[in-house]
mmCIF file of C-alpha atoms and ligand atoms in Angstrom:
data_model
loop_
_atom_site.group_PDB
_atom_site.id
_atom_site.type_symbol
_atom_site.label_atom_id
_atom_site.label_comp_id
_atom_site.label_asym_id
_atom_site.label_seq_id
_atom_site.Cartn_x
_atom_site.Cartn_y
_atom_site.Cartn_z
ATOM 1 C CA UNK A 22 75.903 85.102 85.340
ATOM 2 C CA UNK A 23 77.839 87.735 82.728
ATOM 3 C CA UNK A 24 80.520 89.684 84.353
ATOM 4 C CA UNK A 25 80.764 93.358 82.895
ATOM 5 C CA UNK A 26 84.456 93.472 84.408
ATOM 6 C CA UNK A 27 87.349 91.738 86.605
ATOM 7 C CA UNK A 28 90.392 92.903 88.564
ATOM 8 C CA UNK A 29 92.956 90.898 89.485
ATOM 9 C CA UNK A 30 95.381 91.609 91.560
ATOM 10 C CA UNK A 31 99.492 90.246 91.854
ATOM 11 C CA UNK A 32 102.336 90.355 93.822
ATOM 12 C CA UNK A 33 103.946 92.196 97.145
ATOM 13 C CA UNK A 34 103.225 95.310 98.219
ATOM 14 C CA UNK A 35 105.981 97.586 99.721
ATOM 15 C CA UNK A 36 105.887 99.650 103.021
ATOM 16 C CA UNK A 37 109.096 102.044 102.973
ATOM 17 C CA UNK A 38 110.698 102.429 106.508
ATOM 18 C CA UNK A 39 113.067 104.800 105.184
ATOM 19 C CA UNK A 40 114.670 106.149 101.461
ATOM 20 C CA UNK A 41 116.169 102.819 101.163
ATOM 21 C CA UNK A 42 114.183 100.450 103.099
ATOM 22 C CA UNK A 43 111.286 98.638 103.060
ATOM 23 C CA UNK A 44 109.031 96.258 104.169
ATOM 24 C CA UNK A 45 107.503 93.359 102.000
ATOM 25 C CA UNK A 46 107.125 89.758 101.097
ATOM 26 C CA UNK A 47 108.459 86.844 99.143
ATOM 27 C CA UNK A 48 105.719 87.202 96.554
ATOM 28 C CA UNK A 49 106.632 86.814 92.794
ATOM 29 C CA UNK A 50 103.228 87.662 91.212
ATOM 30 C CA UNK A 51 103.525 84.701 89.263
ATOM 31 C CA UNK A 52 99.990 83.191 90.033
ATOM 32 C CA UNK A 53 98.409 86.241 89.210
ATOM 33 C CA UNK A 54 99.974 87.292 86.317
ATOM 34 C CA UNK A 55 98.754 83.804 84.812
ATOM 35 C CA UNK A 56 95.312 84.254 85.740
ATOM 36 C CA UNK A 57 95.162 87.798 85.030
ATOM 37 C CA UNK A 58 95.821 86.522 81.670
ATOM 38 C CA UNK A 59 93.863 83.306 81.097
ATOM 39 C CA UNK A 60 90.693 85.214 82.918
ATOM 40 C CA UNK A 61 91.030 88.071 80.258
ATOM 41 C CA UNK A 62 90.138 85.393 77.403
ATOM 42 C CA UNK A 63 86.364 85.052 79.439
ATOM 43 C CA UNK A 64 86.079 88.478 80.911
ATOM 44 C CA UNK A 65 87.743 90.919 78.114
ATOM 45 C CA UNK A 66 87.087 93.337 80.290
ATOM 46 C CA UNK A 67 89.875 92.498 83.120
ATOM 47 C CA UNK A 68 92.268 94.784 84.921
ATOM 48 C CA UNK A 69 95.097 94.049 86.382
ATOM 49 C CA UNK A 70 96.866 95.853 89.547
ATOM 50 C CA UNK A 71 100.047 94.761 90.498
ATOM 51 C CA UNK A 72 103.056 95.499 93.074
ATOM 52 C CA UNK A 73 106.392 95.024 92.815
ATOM 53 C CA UNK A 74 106.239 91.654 90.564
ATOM 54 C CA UNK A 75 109.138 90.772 88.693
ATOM 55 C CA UNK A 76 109.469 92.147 85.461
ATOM 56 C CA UNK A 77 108.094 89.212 83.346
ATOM 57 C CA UNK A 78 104.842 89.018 85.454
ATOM 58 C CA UNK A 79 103.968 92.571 84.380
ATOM 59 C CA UNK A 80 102.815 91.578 80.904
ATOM 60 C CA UNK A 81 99.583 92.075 79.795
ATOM 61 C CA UNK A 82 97.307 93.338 77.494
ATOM 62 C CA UNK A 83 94.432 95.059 78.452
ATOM 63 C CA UNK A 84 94.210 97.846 81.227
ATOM 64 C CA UNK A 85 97.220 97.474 84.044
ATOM 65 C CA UNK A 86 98.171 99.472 86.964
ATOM 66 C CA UNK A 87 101.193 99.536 89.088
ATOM 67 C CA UNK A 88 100.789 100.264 92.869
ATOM 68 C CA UNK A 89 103.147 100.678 95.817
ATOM 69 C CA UNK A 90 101.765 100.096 98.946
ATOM 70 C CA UNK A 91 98.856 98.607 100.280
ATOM 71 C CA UNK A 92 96.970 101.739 100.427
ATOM 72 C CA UNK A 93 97.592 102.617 96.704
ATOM 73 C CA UNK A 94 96.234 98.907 95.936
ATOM 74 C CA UNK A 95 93.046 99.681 97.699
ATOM 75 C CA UNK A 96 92.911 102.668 96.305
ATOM 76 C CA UNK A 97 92.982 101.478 92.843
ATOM 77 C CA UNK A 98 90.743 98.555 93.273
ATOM 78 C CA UNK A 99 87.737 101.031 94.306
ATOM 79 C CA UNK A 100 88.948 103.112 91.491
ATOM 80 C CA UNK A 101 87.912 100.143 89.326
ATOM 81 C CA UNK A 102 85.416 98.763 90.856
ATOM 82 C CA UNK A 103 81.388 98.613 89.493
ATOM 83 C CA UNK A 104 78.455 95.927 89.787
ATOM 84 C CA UNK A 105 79.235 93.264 87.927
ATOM 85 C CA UNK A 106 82.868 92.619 88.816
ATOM 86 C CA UNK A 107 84.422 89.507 89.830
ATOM 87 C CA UNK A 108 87.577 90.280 91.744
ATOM 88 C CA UNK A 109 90.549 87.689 92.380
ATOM 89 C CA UNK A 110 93.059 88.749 95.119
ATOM 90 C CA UNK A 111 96.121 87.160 94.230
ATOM 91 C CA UNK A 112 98.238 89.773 95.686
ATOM 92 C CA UNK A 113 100.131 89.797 98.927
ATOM 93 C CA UNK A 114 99.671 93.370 100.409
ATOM 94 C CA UNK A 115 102.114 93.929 103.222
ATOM 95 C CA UNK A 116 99.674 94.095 106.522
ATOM 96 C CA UNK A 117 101.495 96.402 108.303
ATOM 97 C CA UNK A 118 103.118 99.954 107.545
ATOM 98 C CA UNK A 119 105.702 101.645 109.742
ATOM 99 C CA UNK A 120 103.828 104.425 111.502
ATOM 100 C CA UNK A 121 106.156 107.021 110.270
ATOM 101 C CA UNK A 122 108.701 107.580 107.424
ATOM 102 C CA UNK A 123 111.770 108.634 108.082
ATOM 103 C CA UNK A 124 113.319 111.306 105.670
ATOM 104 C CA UNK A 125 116.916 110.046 105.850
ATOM 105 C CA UNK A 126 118.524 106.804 105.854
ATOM 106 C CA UNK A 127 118.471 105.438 109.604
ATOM 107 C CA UNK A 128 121.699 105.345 111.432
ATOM 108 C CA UNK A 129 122.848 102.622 113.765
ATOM 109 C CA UNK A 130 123.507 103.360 117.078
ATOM 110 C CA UNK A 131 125.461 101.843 120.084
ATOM 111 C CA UNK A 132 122.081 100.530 120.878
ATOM 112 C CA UNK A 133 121.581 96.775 120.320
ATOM 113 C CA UNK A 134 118.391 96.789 119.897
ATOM 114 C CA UNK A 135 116.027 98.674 116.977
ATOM 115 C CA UNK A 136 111.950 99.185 117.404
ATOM 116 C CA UNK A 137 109.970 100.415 114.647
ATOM 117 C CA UNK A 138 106.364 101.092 115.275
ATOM 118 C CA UNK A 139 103.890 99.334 113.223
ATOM 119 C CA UNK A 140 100.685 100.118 112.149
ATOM 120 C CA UNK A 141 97.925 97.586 110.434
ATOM 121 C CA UNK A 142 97.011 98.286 106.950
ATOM 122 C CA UNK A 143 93.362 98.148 106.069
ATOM 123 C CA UNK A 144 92.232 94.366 104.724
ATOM 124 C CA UNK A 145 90.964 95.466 101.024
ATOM 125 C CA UNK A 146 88.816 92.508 100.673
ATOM 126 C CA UNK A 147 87.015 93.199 103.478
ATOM 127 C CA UNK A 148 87.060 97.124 102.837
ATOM 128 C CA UNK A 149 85.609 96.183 99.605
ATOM 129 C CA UNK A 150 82.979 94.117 100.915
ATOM 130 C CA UNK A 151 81.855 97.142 102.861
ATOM 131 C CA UNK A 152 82.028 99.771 99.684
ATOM 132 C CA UNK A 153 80.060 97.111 97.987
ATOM 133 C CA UNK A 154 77.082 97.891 100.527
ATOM 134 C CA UNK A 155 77.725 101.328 100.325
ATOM 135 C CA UNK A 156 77.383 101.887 96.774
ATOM 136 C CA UNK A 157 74.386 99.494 96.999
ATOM 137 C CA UNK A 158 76.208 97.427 94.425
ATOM 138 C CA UNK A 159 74.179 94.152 93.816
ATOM 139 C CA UNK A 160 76.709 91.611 92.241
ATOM 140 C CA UNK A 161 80.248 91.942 93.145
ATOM 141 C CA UNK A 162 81.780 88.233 93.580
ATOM 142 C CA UNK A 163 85.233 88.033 95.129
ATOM 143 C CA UNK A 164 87.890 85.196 95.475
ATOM 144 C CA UNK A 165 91.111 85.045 97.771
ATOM 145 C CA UNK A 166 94.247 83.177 98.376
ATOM 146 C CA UNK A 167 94.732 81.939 101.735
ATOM 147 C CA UNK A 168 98.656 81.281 101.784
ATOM 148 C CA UNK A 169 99.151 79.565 105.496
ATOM 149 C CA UNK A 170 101.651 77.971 106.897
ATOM 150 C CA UNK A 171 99.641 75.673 109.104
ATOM 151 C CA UNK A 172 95.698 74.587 109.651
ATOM 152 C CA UNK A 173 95.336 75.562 106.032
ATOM 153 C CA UNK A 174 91.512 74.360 106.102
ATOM 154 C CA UNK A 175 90.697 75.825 108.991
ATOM 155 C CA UNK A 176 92.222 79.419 108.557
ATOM 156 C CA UNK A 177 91.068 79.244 104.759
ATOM 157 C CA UNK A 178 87.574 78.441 105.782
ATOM 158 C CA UNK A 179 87.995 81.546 108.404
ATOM 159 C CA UNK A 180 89.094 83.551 105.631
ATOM 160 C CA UNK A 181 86.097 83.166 103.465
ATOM 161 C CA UNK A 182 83.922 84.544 106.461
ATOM 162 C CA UNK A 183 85.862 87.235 107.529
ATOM 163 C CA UNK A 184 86.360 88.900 104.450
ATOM 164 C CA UNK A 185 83.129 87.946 102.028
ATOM 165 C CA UNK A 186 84.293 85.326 99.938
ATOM 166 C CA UNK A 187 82.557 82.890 97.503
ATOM 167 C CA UNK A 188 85.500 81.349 97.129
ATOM 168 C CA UNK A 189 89.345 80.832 98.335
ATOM 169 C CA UNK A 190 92.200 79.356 97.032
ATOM 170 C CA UNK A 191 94.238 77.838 99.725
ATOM 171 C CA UNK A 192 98.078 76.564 99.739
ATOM 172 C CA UNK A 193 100.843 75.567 102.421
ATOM 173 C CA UNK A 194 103.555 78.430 101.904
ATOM 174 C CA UNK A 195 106.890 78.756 103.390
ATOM 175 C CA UNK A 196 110.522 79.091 102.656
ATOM 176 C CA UNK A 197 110.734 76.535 99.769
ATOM 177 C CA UNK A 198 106.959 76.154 98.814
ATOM 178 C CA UNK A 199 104.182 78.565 97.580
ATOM 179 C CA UNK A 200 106.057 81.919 96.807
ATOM 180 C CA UNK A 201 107.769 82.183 93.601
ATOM 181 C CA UNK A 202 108.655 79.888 90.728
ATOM 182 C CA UNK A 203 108.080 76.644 92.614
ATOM 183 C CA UNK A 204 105.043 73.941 91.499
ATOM 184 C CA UNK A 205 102.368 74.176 93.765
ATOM 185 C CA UNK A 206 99.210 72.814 95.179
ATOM 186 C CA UNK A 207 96.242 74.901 95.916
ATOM 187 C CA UNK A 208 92.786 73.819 97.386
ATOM 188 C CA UNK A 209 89.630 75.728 95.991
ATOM 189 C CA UNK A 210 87.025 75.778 99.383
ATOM 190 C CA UNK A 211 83.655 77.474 100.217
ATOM 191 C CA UNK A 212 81.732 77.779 102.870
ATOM 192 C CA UNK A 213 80.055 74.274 101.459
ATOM 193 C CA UNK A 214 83.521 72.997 101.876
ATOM 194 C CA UNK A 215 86.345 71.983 99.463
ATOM 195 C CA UNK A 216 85.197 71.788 96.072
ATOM 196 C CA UNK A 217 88.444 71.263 93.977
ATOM 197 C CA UNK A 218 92.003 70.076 95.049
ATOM 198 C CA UNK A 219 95.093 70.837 92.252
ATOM 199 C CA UNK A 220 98.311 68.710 93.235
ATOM 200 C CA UNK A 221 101.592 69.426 92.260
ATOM 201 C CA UNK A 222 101.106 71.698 89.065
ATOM 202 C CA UNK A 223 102.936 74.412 87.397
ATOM 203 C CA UNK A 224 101.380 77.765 88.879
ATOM 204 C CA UNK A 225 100.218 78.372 84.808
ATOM 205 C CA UNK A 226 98.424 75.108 84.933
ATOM 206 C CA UNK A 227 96.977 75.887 88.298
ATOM 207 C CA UNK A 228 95.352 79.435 86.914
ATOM 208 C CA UNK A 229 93.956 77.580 84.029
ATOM 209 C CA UNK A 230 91.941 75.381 86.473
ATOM 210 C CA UNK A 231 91.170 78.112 88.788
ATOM 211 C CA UNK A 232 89.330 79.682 85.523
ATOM 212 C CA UNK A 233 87.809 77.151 84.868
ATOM 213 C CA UNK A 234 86.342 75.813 87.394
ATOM 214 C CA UNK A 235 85.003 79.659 87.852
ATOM 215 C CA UNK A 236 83.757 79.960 84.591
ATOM 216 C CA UNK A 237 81.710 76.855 85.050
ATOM 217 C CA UNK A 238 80.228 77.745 88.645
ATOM 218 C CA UNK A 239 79.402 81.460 87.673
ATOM 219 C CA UNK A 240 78.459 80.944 83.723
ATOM 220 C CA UNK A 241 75.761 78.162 84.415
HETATM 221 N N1 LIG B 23 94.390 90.498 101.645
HETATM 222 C C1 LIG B 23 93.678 91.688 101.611
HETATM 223 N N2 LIG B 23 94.120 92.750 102.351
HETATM 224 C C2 LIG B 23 95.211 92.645 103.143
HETATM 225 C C3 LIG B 23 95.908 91.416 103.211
HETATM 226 C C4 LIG B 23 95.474 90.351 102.449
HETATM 227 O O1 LIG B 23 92.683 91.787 100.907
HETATM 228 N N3 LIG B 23 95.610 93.717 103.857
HETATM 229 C C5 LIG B 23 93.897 89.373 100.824
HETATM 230 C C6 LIG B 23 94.961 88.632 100.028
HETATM 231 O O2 LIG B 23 95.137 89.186 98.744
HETATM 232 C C7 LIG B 23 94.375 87.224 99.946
HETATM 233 C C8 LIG B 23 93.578 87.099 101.231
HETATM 234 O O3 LIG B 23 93.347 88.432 101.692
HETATM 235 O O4 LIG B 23 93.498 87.081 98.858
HETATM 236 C C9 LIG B 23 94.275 86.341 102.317
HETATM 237 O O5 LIG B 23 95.583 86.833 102.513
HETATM 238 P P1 LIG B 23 96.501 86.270 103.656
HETATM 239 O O6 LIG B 23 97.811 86.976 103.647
HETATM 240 O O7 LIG B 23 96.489 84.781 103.612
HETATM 241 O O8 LIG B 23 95.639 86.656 104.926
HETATM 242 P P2 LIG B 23 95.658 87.848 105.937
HETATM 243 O O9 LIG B 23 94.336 88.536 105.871
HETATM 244 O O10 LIG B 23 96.868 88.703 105.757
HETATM 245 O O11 LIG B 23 95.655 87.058 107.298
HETATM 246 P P3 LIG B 23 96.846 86.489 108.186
HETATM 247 O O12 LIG B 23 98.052 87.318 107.878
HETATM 248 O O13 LIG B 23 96.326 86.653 109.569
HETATM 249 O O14 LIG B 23 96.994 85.040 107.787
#
């Protein structure tokens, strides 16, 4: 199968609260700033939409775009996408936005305690999924990360379902594993089960497998 285009996607997405606060993860946008750039030397035709990675994860030439929130990575992904696309979600998009921005910077009170009022950002896998019927597109494949921090199988394997996977790349994350510059292993599972395990490699290493082992199941 010949892909006319991919978009990958990296790093945290941020949900401001107020001028100077945010909301957001421990994402570095390592991972997908190494695939973005190994999958560009089989799909030349790969774009890449990040967050807020770290400076060195922004490199990359071909066609890049940098997005805030989760919205504006949605956004940017139907922007891009046609039939024909592979798309690998490597980002973290924050799932939840504060219902309302505030103007100025919040002030603390005598009150102890602080609400803010959340609201759930769209899943862009699975709003792609749907703007892949509507557009009556015929070959749009898509891949995600599960990052768990327990029942990794299990969730992963829910994953795939709920947002119209072929595949998913699964890995324990948590305070000292997964995010950031750490070495990593992933799991790559389909609904057939898991097809690949990668122990304790560099996150560059892990991309070139993850390419790899995609190149072989979609090229043949
Ligand atoms: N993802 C997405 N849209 C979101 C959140 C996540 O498309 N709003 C994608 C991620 O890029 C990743 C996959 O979905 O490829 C799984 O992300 P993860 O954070 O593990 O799952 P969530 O859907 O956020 O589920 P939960 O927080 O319940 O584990």
């Amino acid at each position: 199968m010949k892909f006319n285009k991919a978009i990958v996607t990296s790093g945290p997405t941020r949900e401001w609260i107020d001028p100077v606060r945010y909301i957001s993860n421990a994402s570095s946008g390592k991972m997908g700033y190494h695939i973005v750039n190994e999958l560009q030397k089989w799909i030349p035709n790969t774009v890449y939409i990040y967050g807020n990675v770290l400076e060195k994860y922004k490199e990359y030439q071909g066609l890049k775009k940098q997005v805030e929130t989760t919205l504006e990575m949605l956004n940017a992904i139907l922007e891009e996408l046609q039939d024909n696309t592979l798309i690998i979600m490597a980002a973290a998009p924050a799932d939840f936005r504060p219902q309302d921005y505030v103007e100025n910077k919040i002030k603390k009170t005598s009150e102890e305690n602080y609400s803010l009022n959340l609201v759930q950002n769209p899943d862009i896998l699975a709003t792609v999924s749907q703007e892949v019927i509507n557009r009556n597109y015929k070959s749009v494949h898509k891949i995600g990360f599960a990052a768990e921090t327990n029942n990794l199988d299990e969730n992963a394997r829910e994953k795939i379902m709920k947002k119209g996977l072929d595949y998913i790349i699964a890995n324990y994350v948590g305070r000292e594993k997964g995010f950031g510059e750490a070495e990593s292993s992933v799991k790559i599972i389909s609904t057939d089960g898991i097809q690949i395990q990668i122990e304790n490699q560099s996150k560059e290493e892990i991309s070139i497998q993850i390419v790899n082992f995609l190149r072989l199941k979609f090229d043949s």
